[in-house]
Amino acid sequence: MIGSGQGVLNPLNLQLIKQRAQVPVVCDAGVGCASDAAIAMELGLDAVLCNTAVAQAQEPELMARAMGLAVEAGRLGFLSGRIPRRDQAEASSVGAGFRRSLS
């Protein structure tokens, strides 16, 4: 909802829209803080429009800078590819969780 600052409420829908769209997809509502912008970009969206979050921030210049950094970080995160979500923990190091004998 525009101006709500509620953030990304339905990431699955945004991913589905992005997969099916033949045009760039811009997150244009609900962005309230930098982490919201990062999440939108991590989902693979092409851009974030963040008027209210900046215009109504206590320090608009700082918020604008934070938004820019978050968009960049989110895009890099998307391009780098996240690890798969799992239902259970899985050690990423060989032998992790095993004690070595001191003798």
Steps between C-alpha positions, in 0.01 A plus 500: 500500500642834396642699789432223752861418584396138556782358290491195275192312620481233230841413357365198313261716297782740410716209380213363291437840343869538420517154342203568273549867418646602166593845633711623794326459836519786750402476867293815540309474828548418865874565516565650844866437569820392332455132583168502309686624193768233540237226524326619184828496311600160643177364351627599156299817441656757272459814711344651811310827509514635854340844522315497834776319690745775405268801499358425845818375667636700792825531303404477131856529366618214720199287403564567131860388542390190694251415225766527232737273691221253574395480136860433400546237772171331412588485132842355573338247732257396227773469239726298731231237563383410848534157654190282481255513790492172690264353756795382709843628585787368290865555587696679234842389624634148467497339843304783658339394824748221572736520796862421450679292755776688679706185552 
